[in-house]
Short mmCIF file of C-alpha atoms in Angstrom, two decimals:
data_model
loop_
_atom_site.label_atom_id
_atom_site.label_comp_id
_atom_site.label_asym_id
_atom_site.label_seq_id
_atom_site.Cartn_x
_atom_site.Cartn_y
_atom_site.Cartn_z
CA MET A 1 52.31 -91.13 75.14
CA ILE A 2 49.88 -92.32 77.83
CA TYR A 3 50.14 -91.21 81.44
CA GLU A 4 48.93 -93.26 84.40
CA LYS A 5 46.77 -91.82 87.18
CA GLN A 6 48.71 -88.98 88.79
CA ARG A 7 48.51 -86.63 91.73
CA LEU A 8 49.28 -82.96 92.02
CA PRO A 9 52.66 -81.80 93.37
CA LEU A 10 52.85 -81.84 97.19
CA LEU A 11 53.12 -78.05 97.15
CA CYS A 12 49.40 -77.98 96.31
CA ILE A 13 48.64 -78.94 99.94
CA GLY A 14 50.03 -75.57 100.93
CA LEU A 15 48.03 -73.86 98.18
CA TYR A 16 44.82 -75.54 99.34
CA TRP A 17 45.62 -74.61 102.96
CA PHE A 18 46.13 -70.94 102.08
CA LYS A 19 42.90 -70.91 100.03
CA ASN A 20 40.95 -72.43 102.94
CA CYS A 21 42.38 -69.92 105.41
CA LYS A 22 41.43 -67.04 103.11
CA ASN A 23 37.91 -68.34 102.42
CA PHE A 24 37.01 -69.03 106.06
CA LEU A 25 38.88 -66.18 107.74
CA VAL A 26 35.83 -63.93 108.08
CA LEU A 27 33.76 -66.83 109.43
CA ALA A 28 36.47 -67.57 111.99
CA PHE A 29 36.49 -63.96 113.23
CA LEU A 30 32.70 -63.93 113.57
CA LEU A 31 32.85 -67.16 115.55
CA VAL A 32 35.52 -65.76 117.88
CA PHE A 33 33.49 -62.63 118.63
CA LYS A 34 30.40 -64.75 119.23
CA LEU A 35 32.11 -67.13 121.67
CA PHE A 36 34.19 -64.60 123.54
CA ASN A 37 32.13 -61.62 124.61
CA ASP A 38 34.87 -60.60 127.02
CA ALA A 39 38.46 -60.06 125.98
CA PRO A 40 40.03 -63.55 125.58
CA SER A 41 43.45 -64.31 127.00
CA PHE A 42 46.54 -64.65 124.84
CA PRO A 43 46.71 -68.49 125.20
CA MET A 44 43.08 -68.71 124.09
CA ILE A 45 43.81 -66.54 121.02
CA LEU A 46 46.90 -68.57 120.19
CA GLY A 47 44.98 -71.82 120.62
CA GLY A 48 42.16 -70.58 118.41
CA ILE A 49 44.61 -69.63 115.64
CA LEU A 50 46.29 -73.03 115.89
CA LEU A 51 42.97 -74.89 115.83
CA PHE A 52 41.80 -72.86 112.82
CA SER A 53 45.07 -73.55 110.96
CA LEU A 54 44.89 -77.29 111.69
CA ALA A 55 41.28 -77.47 110.49
CA CYS A 56 42.21 -75.72 107.25
CA LEU A 57 45.20 -78.03 106.86
CA LEU A 58 43.01 -81.12 107.35
CA PHE A 59 40.63 -80.02 104.59
CA ALA A 60 43.63 -79.16 102.40
CA VAL A 61 45.09 -82.66 102.77
CA LEU A 62 41.69 -84.22 102.01
CA SER A 63 41.25 -82.02 98.92
CA TYR A 64 44.72 -83.00 97.73
CA ALA A 65 44.08 -86.70 98.32
CA ARG A 66 40.76 -86.60 96.46
CA PHE A 67 42.25 -84.87 93.38
CA THR A 68 43.66 -87.25 90.76
CA PHE A 69 44.06 -86.86 87.03
CA GLN A 70 44.95 -88.93 84.01
CA ILE A 71 46.15 -87.81 80.59
CA ASP A 72 46.09 -90.02 77.51
CA GLN A 73 46.47 -89.32 73.82
CA THR A 74 42.91 -88.03 73.38
CA SER A 75 41.72 -86.37 76.60
CA VAL A 76 42.31 -85.13 80.13
CA LEU A 77 40.38 -86.84 82.93
CA VAL A 78 40.12 -85.29 86.40
CA ASN A 79 38.55 -86.74 89.57
CA LYS A 80 38.03 -84.36 92.46
CA GLY A 81 35.64 -83.53 95.25
CA LEU A 82 35.81 -83.60 99.03
CA PHE A 83 32.38 -85.03 99.85
CA ILE A 84 30.91 -85.41 96.35
CA GLN A 85 33.23 -86.96 93.77
CA LYS A 86 33.17 -85.19 90.41
CA GLN A 87 34.73 -86.58 87.25
CA THR A 88 35.47 -84.32 84.26
CA ILE A 89 36.64 -85.54 80.86
CA LEU A 90 37.84 -82.93 78.38
CA PRO A 91 39.00 -84.15 74.94
CA PHE A 92 41.99 -82.26 73.55
CA GLU A 93 40.08 -81.35 70.41
CA ARG A 94 37.42 -79.57 72.54
CA ILE A 95 39.90 -77.44 74.46
CA GLN A 96 39.55 -73.82 73.36
CA THR A 97 42.20 -72.20 75.55
CA ILE A 98 45.07 -73.24 77.80
CA GLN A 99 45.92 -70.50 80.28
CA GLU A 100 49.11 -70.58 82.32
CA ASN A 101 49.61 -68.43 85.42
CA HIS A 102 53.26 -68.34 86.46
CA TYR A 103 52.93 -67.05 90.02
CA PHE A 104 56.14 -65.89 91.67
CA TYR A 105 55.84 -68.49 94.45
CA LEU A 106 55.59 -71.31 91.87
CA ARG A 107 58.49 -70.27 89.63
CA PRO A 108 61.30 -71.59 91.91
CA PHE A 109 59.70 -75.06 91.76
CA LYS A 110 59.21 -74.91 87.96
CA LEU A 111 55.44 -75.09 88.40
CA ALA A 112 52.51 -73.09 87.04
CA GLU A 113 48.75 -72.91 87.51
CA VAL A 114 46.88 -74.24 84.46
CA LYS A 115 43.30 -73.63 83.31
CA LEU A 116 41.72 -75.71 80.55
CA GLU A 117 38.58 -74.25 79.01
CA SER A 118 36.16 -75.30 76.30
CA ALA A 119 33.32 -73.42 74.66
CA ALA A 120 31.05 -74.62 77.49
CA SER A 121 33.12 -72.92 80.21
CA SER A 122 31.33 -70.14 82.07
CA SER A 123 32.81 -66.72 82.72
CA GLY A 124 35.45 -66.74 85.44
CA GLU A 125 35.37 -70.55 85.90
CA ALA A 126 37.64 -72.93 84.02
CA GLU A 127 36.35 -76.36 83.12
CA ILE A 128 39.52 -77.93 84.59
CA LEU A 129 41.80 -76.09 87.02
CA PHE A 130 45.16 -77.47 88.13
CA PRO A 131 46.52 -75.45 91.10
CA ALA A 132 50.05 -76.37 90.01
CA LEU A 133 51.65 -78.61 87.40
CA PRO A 134 55.27 -79.13 86.32
CA LEU A 135 56.23 -77.11 83.26
CA ALA A 136 57.28 -80.27 81.43
CA LEU A 137 53.81 -81.78 81.89
CA ILE A 138 52.18 -78.54 80.74
CA ALA A 139 54.25 -78.63 77.57
CA SER A 140 53.13 -82.22 77.02
CA ILE A 141 49.46 -81.21 77.37
CA GLU A 142 49.93 -78.40 74.88
CA ALA A 143 51.68 -80.71 72.43
CA SER A 144 48.91 -83.32 72.76
CA LYS A 145 46.24 -80.71 72.13
CA LYS A 146 48.11 -79.42 69.10
CA ALA A 147 48.41 -82.94 67.71
CA ALA A 148 44.70 -83.64 68.33
CA THR A 149 43.61 -80.42 66.61
CA PRO A 150 45.40 -79.92 63.28
CA GLN A 151 45.76 -76.25 62.43
CA GLN A 152 43.67 -75.64 59.34
CA PRO A 153 42.38 -72.08 59.77
CA ASN A 154 41.25 -71.64 56.18
CA ALA A 155 39.22 -74.85 56.13
CA GLN A 156 37.72 -74.10 59.51
CA ALA A 157 36.73 -70.62 58.44
CA ALA A 158 35.07 -72.05 55.34
CA ILE A 159 32.79 -74.29 57.38
CA GLY A 160 32.15 -71.68 60.05
CA GLU A 161 34.28 -73.22 62.82
CA GLU A 162 36.70 -71.27 64.93
CA PRO A 163 40.41 -72.09 65.23
CA THR A 164 41.41 -73.58 68.58
CA ASP A 165 45.11 -72.74 68.61
CA ASP A 166 46.87 -72.41 71.95
CA TYR A 167 50.04 -70.97 73.46
CA ALA A 168 52.15 -73.91 72.30
CA ALA A 169 50.98 -73.47 68.73
CA PHE A 170 51.71 -69.76 68.87
CA SER A 171 55.16 -70.43 70.30
CA ALA A 172 55.88 -72.98 67.57
CA GLU A 173 54.90 -70.54 64.84
CA LYS A 174 56.91 -67.83 66.56
CA SER A 175 60.05 -69.97 66.48
CA ALA A 176 59.55 -70.65 62.78
CA LYS A 177 58.54 -67.11 61.85
CA PRO A 178 58.42 -63.99 64.03
CA PRO A 179 54.96 -62.53 64.80
CA LEU A 180 53.88 -59.89 62.30
CA GLU A 181 53.02 -57.26 64.91
CA THR A 182 54.07 -56.56 68.51
CA PHE A 183 52.78 -53.97 70.98
CA THR A 184 54.51 -53.33 74.32
CA LEU A 185 53.27 -51.06 77.08
CA LYS A 186 55.98 -48.96 78.70
CA PHE A 187 56.16 -48.42 82.45
CA LYS A 188 55.26 -44.73 82.21
CA GLU A 189 52.20 -45.62 80.11
CA ILE A 190 51.05 -48.14 82.75
CA PHE A 191 51.50 -45.44 85.38
CA LEU A 192 49.44 -42.98 83.29
CA PHE A 193 46.78 -45.67 82.82
CA SER A 194 46.61 -46.12 86.61
CA LEU A 195 46.43 -42.39 87.30
CA THR A 196 43.50 -41.96 84.91
CA ASP A 197 41.61 -45.04 86.13
CA PHE A 198 38.16 -44.23 87.55
CA SER A 199 38.43 -47.12 90.04
CA VAL A 200 41.24 -45.25 91.83
CA PHE A 201 38.98 -42.29 92.49
CA THR A 202 36.08 -44.58 93.42
CA LEU A 203 38.12 -45.86 96.37
CA VAL A 204 38.88 -42.30 97.40
CA LEU A 205 35.17 -41.39 97.16
CA VAL A 206 34.12 -44.32 99.36
CA ILE A 207 36.66 -43.39 102.04
CA GLY A 208 35.67 -39.74 101.85
CA TYR A 209 31.99 -40.62 102.27
CA ASN A 210 32.63 -42.67 105.41
CA VAL A 211 34.69 -39.90 106.95
CA ILE A 212 32.08 -37.25 106.11
CA ASP A 213 29.48 -39.49 107.74
CA ASN A 214 31.37 -39.09 111.02
CA ILE A 215 31.86 -35.31 110.76
CA PRO A 216 28.94 -34.62 113.17
CA ASN A 217 30.75 -36.72 115.81
CA PHE A 218 33.85 -34.58 115.47
CA PHE A 219 31.77 -31.44 116.02
CA ALA A 220 30.06 -32.99 119.04
CA TYR A 221 33.41 -33.34 120.80
CA ALA A 222 34.94 -30.16 119.43
CA SER A 223 34.62 -28.38 122.77
CA GLU A 224 36.71 -31.07 124.47
CA LEU A 225 39.19 -32.01 121.82
CA GLN A 226 39.21 -28.51 120.34
CA GLN A 227 41.36 -28.18 117.26
CA ILE A 228 43.56 -31.18 118.04
CA GLY A 229 40.80 -33.66 117.24
CA LEU A 230 39.92 -31.88 114.00
CA LEU A 231 43.56 -31.80 112.91
CA LEU A 232 43.97 -35.46 113.82
CA GLY A 233 40.86 -36.39 111.82
CA ALA A 234 42.08 -34.42 108.81
CA ALA A 235 45.49 -36.11 109.04
CA ILE A 236 43.89 -39.59 109.19
CA LEU A 237 41.68 -38.75 106.22
CA LEU A 238 44.63 -37.49 104.20
CA GLY A 239 46.70 -40.55 105.12
CA LEU A 240 43.94 -42.99 104.14
CA LEU A 241 43.31 -41.23 100.84
CA ILE A 242 47.00 -41.28 99.97
CA LEU A 243 47.36 -44.92 101.05
CA PHE A 244 44.43 -46.22 99.01
CA PHE A 245 45.38 -44.01 96.07
CA PHE A 246 48.84 -45.58 95.87
CA LEU A 247 47.52 -49.09 96.57
CA ALA A 248 45.14 -48.78 93.63
CA ILE A 249 47.96 -47.52 91.41
CA ALA A 250 50.29 -50.32 92.59
CA ARG A 251 47.60 -52.91 91.79
CA ASN A 252 47.49 -51.80 88.15
CA LEU A 253 51.27 -51.58 87.94
CA PHE A 254 51.65 -55.17 89.17
CA ARG A 255 48.84 -56.46 86.95
CA TYR A 256 49.89 -54.83 83.67
CA TYR A 257 53.66 -54.86 84.14
CA GLY A 258 55.35 -56.09 80.96
CA PHE A 259 52.07 -55.95 79.01
CA THR A 260 52.77 -57.25 75.49
CA VAL A 261 50.48 -58.13 72.59
CA LYS A 262 51.69 -60.22 69.66
CA THR A 263 49.80 -61.47 66.64
CA ASN A 264 50.43 -63.77 63.69
CA GLN A 265 47.14 -62.80 61.94
CA GLN A 266 45.45 -65.93 63.34
CA GLN A 267 45.55 -65.30 67.07
CA LEU A 268 46.68 -62.87 69.74
CA LEU A 269 49.13 -63.66 72.51
CA ILE A 270 48.74 -61.32 75.51
CA THR A 271 51.38 -61.46 78.26
CA GLN A 272 51.17 -59.42 81.46
CA GLY A 273 51.93 -59.41 85.18
CA LEU A 274 54.86 -58.91 87.56
CA PHE A 275 54.38 -61.43 90.39
CA SER A 276 51.89 -63.52 88.40
CA LYS A 277 53.00 -63.87 84.78
CA ARG A 278 49.93 -64.54 82.67
CA HIS A 279 49.78 -65.78 79.08
CA GLN A 280 46.53 -65.59 77.10
CA THR A 281 46.14 -66.94 73.58
CA ILE A 282 43.01 -65.61 71.85
CA PRO A 283 42.02 -66.74 68.34
CA LEU A 284 40.95 -63.79 66.20
CA ALA A 285 37.79 -65.69 65.26
CA ARG A 286 36.72 -65.56 68.93
CA ILE A 287 36.63 -61.75 69.02
CA GLN A 288 32.97 -60.68 69.01
CA GLY A 289 33.72 -56.97 69.01
CA LEU A 290 35.87 -54.16 70.34
CA SER A 291 35.05 -51.50 72.91
CA VAL A 292 37.11 -48.30 72.79
CA GLU A 293 36.52 -46.45 76.06
CA GLN A 294 37.53 -42.96 77.09
CA ASN A 295 36.63 -41.55 80.50
CA LEU A 296 36.77 -37.86 81.35
CA TYR A 297 40.36 -37.95 82.58
CA ARG A 298 41.67 -39.78 79.53
CA ARG A 299 39.66 -37.51 77.26
CA ILE A 300 41.68 -34.55 78.57
CA PHE A 301 44.95 -36.26 77.57
CA HIS A 302 43.51 -37.71 74.29
CA LEU A 303 43.95 -41.30 75.50
CA SER A 304 41.73 -44.37 75.08
CA SER A 305 41.53 -47.99 76.26
CA VAL A 306 40.62 -50.85 73.92
CA LYS A 307 38.79 -53.86 75.39
CA LEU A 308 38.13 -57.19 73.69
CA LEU A 309 34.57 -58.53 73.66
CA LEU A 310 35.13 -62.27 73.58
CA ALA A 311 33.07 -65.41 73.08
CA ALA A 312 32.69 -68.02 75.83
CA GLY A 313 35.74 -70.00 76.82
CA SER A 314 38.10 -67.10 76.20
CA SER A 315 40.08 -67.65 79.35
CA SER A 316 39.14 -64.39 80.99
CA GLU A 317 38.46 -64.09 84.69
CA SER A 318 35.29 -62.69 86.15
CA ASP A 319 36.96 -59.68 87.73
CA ASP A 320 39.49 -59.09 85.01
CA THR A 321 38.89 -57.11 81.83
CA VAL A 322 40.67 -58.38 78.74
CA TYR A 323 42.45 -55.39 77.22
CA LEU A 324 43.88 -55.36 73.74
CA PHE A 325 45.52 -52.02 74.54
CA PRO A 326 45.10 -50.73 78.13
CA ILE A 327 46.02 -47.22 77.03
CA LEU A 328 46.68 -45.73 73.60
CA LYS A 329 46.91 -42.26 72.09
CA GLU A 330 43.93 -41.22 69.99
CA ALA A 331 46.17 -40.30 67.07
CA GLN A 332 47.54 -43.87 66.96
CA LEU A 333 44.24 -45.70 67.52
CA THR A 334 43.08 -46.35 63.94
CA GLU A 335 46.51 -47.25 62.62
CA THR A 336 47.32 -49.60 65.52
CA LEU A 337 43.97 -51.40 65.37
CA ALA A 338 44.36 -51.91 61.62
CA ARG A 339 47.80 -53.51 62.13
CA PHE A 340 46.54 -56.06 64.66
CA LEU A 341 43.12 -56.73 63.10
CA PRO A 342 43.64 -56.31 59.34
CA GLU A 343 40.30 -57.96 58.48
CA TRP A 344 38.39 -55.25 60.33
CA SER A 345 37.62 -51.81 58.91
CA PHE A 346 38.44 -48.83 61.16
CA GLN A 347 38.43 -45.89 58.75
CA GLN A 348 35.89 -43.41 60.10
CA THR A 349 34.17 -40.56 58.27
CA ALA A 350 31.17 -38.81 59.82
CA LEU A 351 28.87 -40.34 62.44
CA VAL A 352 25.13 -40.43 61.83
CA LYS A 353 23.69 -38.55 64.83
CA ASN A 354 20.30 -37.33 65.94
CA PRO A 355 20.04 -33.89 64.31
CA ARG A 356 17.65 -32.59 66.97
CA PRO A 357 18.00 -34.59 70.21
CA ASN A 358 15.27 -34.06 72.79
CA PHE A 359 17.36 -33.62 75.94
CA TRP A 360 14.31 -33.80 78.21
CA TYR A 361 13.93 -37.50 77.35
CA PHE A 362 17.56 -38.13 78.32
CA CYS A 363 17.72 -36.35 81.67
CA ARG A 364 14.14 -36.46 82.99
CA TRP A 365 14.46 -39.48 85.31
CA PRO A 366 17.83 -38.69 86.94
CA LEU A 367 16.67 -35.06 87.29
CA LEU A 368 13.34 -35.90 88.94
CA ILE A 369 14.72 -38.64 91.20
CA GLY A 370 17.71 -36.47 92.09
CA LEU A 371 15.56 -33.47 93.08
CA LEU A 372 13.40 -35.75 95.25
CA ALA A 373 16.45 -37.35 96.95
CA VAL A 374 18.15 -33.98 97.56
CA GLY A 375 14.94 -32.42 98.94
CA ILE A 376 14.24 -35.24 101.40
CA SER A 377 17.84 -35.62 102.59
CA ALA A 378 18.19 -31.84 103.12
CA PHE A 379 15.72 -32.10 106.03
CA PHE A 380 18.06 -34.53 107.84
CA PHE A 381 21.72 -34.01 106.85
CA TRP A 382 23.09 -31.21 104.66
CA TRP A 383 26.15 -33.26 103.70
CA LEU A 384 23.96 -36.15 102.46
CA ALA A 385 21.98 -33.70 100.31
CA LEU A 386 25.28 -32.44 98.87
CA ILE A 387 26.37 -35.99 98.01
CA PHE A 388 23.06 -36.72 96.27
CA PHE A 389 23.30 -33.40 94.40
CA VAL A 390 26.74 -34.28 93.03
CA PHE A 391 25.76 -37.89 92.31
CA PHE A 392 22.54 -37.20 90.40
CA GLY A 393 23.98 -34.05 88.85
CA SER A 394 26.67 -36.15 87.19
CA PHE A 395 23.95 -38.44 85.83
CA VAL A 396 22.07 -35.47 84.36
CA LEU A 397 25.22 -34.16 82.67
CA SER A 398 26.04 -37.65 81.42
CA SER A 399 22.54 -38.03 79.94
CA ILE A 400 22.77 -34.69 78.12
CA TRP A 401 26.24 -35.62 76.85
CA ARG A 402 24.87 -38.94 75.57
CA GLY A 403 22.19 -37.13 73.57
CA LYS A 404 24.82 -34.98 71.87
CA ILE A 405 27.46 -37.60 71.16
CA GLN A 406 25.70 -40.89 70.39
CA GLY A 407 25.58 -42.10 66.79
CA TYR A 408 26.53 -44.88 64.40
CA GLN A 409 28.44 -45.45 61.18
CA PHE A 410 28.75 -48.28 58.66
CA LEU A 411 32.50 -48.79 58.21
CA ASP A 412 31.77 -51.38 55.53
CA ASN A 413 29.11 -53.98 54.93
CA HIS A 414 30.50 -56.14 57.75
CA VAL A 415 31.52 -53.73 60.55
CA LEU A 416 29.36 -51.25 62.45
CA LEU A 417 30.61 -48.46 64.69
CA CYS A 418 28.25 -47.50 67.51
CA GLN A 419 29.14 -44.57 69.79
CA THR A 420 27.38 -43.80 73.07
CA ILE A 421 27.97 -42.80 76.70
CA ARG A 422 28.11 -45.17 79.68
CA GLY A 423 28.19 -43.22 82.93
CA LEU A 424 30.94 -40.63 82.36
CA THR A 425 32.78 -42.70 79.76
CA LYS A 426 32.52 -42.42 75.99
CA VAL A 427 32.23 -45.91 74.49
CA THR A 428 32.86 -46.63 70.81
CA ALA A 429 31.91 -50.22 69.92
CA TYR A 430 33.08 -51.97 66.76
CA LEU A 431 30.69 -54.82 65.96
CA LYS A 432 30.90 -57.43 63.19
CA LYS A 433 27.56 -58.12 61.56
CA ASN A 434 27.94 -61.91 61.74
CA LYS A 435 28.58 -61.66 65.51
CA ILE A 436 25.43 -59.62 66.30
CA GLN A 437 22.76 -61.87 67.84
CA ASP A 438 19.72 -59.63 67.39
CA PHE A 439 18.55 -56.11 66.63
CA THR A 440 15.70 -54.56 68.62
CA VAL A 441 13.78 -51.29 68.32
CA THR A 442 11.72 -50.13 71.33
CA THR A 443 9.37 -47.14 71.37
CA THR A 444 6.33 -45.78 73.20
CA HIS A 445 3.18 -44.14 71.87
CA TRP A 446 4.46 -40.60 72.53
CA GLN A 447 7.96 -41.33 71.26
CA HIS A 448 6.54 -42.92 68.10
CA LYS A 449 4.56 -39.78 67.36
CA ARG A 450 7.84 -37.87 67.43
CA GLY A 451 9.58 -40.51 65.33
CA LEU A 452 11.90 -41.66 68.14
CA GLY A 453 12.84 -45.01 69.64
CA LYS A 454 15.64 -47.02 71.23
CA SER A 455 17.78 -49.13 68.91
CA GLN A 456 19.68 -52.02 70.49
CA LEU A 457 22.25 -54.41 69.04
CA THR A 458 23.24 -57.44 71.12
CA ILE A 459 26.29 -59.68 70.91
CA LYS A 460 27.10 -62.76 73.01
CA THR A 461 30.17 -62.35 75.22
CA GLU A 462 31.25 -64.97 77.78
CA ASP A 463 28.03 -66.11 79.49
CA THR A 464 26.37 -62.68 79.27
CA LEU A 465 25.00 -60.36 76.60
CA THR A 466 26.70 -57.08 75.69
CA GLU A 467 24.40 -54.42 74.29
CA SER A 468 25.04 -51.27 72.25
CA LYS A 469 22.12 -48.88 72.55
CA LEU A 470 21.09 -45.68 70.80
CA PHE A 471 18.51 -43.91 72.99
CA TYR A 472 15.69 -41.76 71.57
CA PHE A 473 17.11 -42.09 68.08
CA PRO A 474 15.13 -41.37 64.87
CA LEU A 475 13.15 -44.38 63.68
CA THR A 476 14.28 -43.65 60.12
CA GLU A 477 17.87 -44.39 61.19
CA ALA A 478 16.67 -47.51 63.01
CA GLU A 479 15.27 -48.71 59.69
CA ASN A 480 18.69 -48.20 58.07
CA LEU A 481 20.27 -50.28 60.83
CA ARG A 482 17.67 -53.00 60.36
CA ARG A 483 18.32 -53.20 56.60
CA TRP A 484 22.09 -53.42 57.19
CA PHE A 485 21.60 -56.15 59.80
CA LEU A 486 19.40 -58.24 57.47
CA SER A 487 21.47 -57.71 54.32
#
């Protein structure tokens, strides 16, 4: 079936208008404050809002008019660009992933946002992005891609190529035969994941810092406001902390609502989202490694999160981590991973660690820099010195913890386990030997005399490099890693 040149649904004008308003809102506010030093009148404010909306609408109409696409039996062709016309041709056989975002405001119109990505797509940017397409046309694109790329996983694996199955292929196999494994995250588990998320407490810390910064101002007016001002400030602080705490929790609840992972031993299908239903199809061959992370809060409850380290064109967004399991009990970790990734080895014995770690190497720089920062800031503000003390103190403790806990283990001749500390989070990386790009050992003259060095294994994920490092580790163990890597 061959389609003629087409345009996006008219609803996309509204989508472009909203995007323009959001992108230029800050610029509009700055312009208003620059033009009106005095308080502007209500008609002037209303006129400014109307003028801004009309300008955004004009650019939205132009963007819509300049966006055309054509689909034939072999490829997708897109022409777009407001001032500079850009043409993109993506053959179906080169498409690695087709991602559908079923936003709540598109569902009543039977539309969905579609991203088409190839191996050349950069992280967070799809090669072709349709703001909205009819579901029937999306199904046609998926069927055309499936027809252009016959599913021959065994033959592809033999010649070193990766399968390029998509959501339609997974759905077709699902209708013929149910997926072998399914994992569903319950609501209470999503809530526990949100409560133990470090980003929640980061927001609270930022707010707390800004309020503490204004504490001297409260004291300056204490004689006038007396205790009323202090109580009011404490109430505002408490209200802001509670508000941002629940907003951060709600964000995770909306994002991971209905989180489900299914596999047919060739690819993973990950579904998540409340208002924006998101489907991701990830071929198992595209998984470069796994990262099992456990921060301090989850360590208390014996919980972990499992992240996927993916190759380029994996349909992940720049600000969105791709979780295999957002939260999982430690007791179920090995068994659950083995069910979804049967070709990987997860049976652990004893880690190879540094028998006598030199903790001075680990904590010297955060300790020295921290003492200098605390000493200087103490002459100006006591509360700033306290913040630096807590901040650099956590780095010192983290460095000492890293020296005690880091290590490695050969699970078999093809999978390496590397355990270390990143900040206040324990990270256990599972790396396949054929996915590791390089192995590096770094040492200095004094470290070499003590038989120590830094071992680093690097894998390619998205458009960046992900590194697993063992700091100040015995060079004899680095030699064992080198032999395993070259074998």
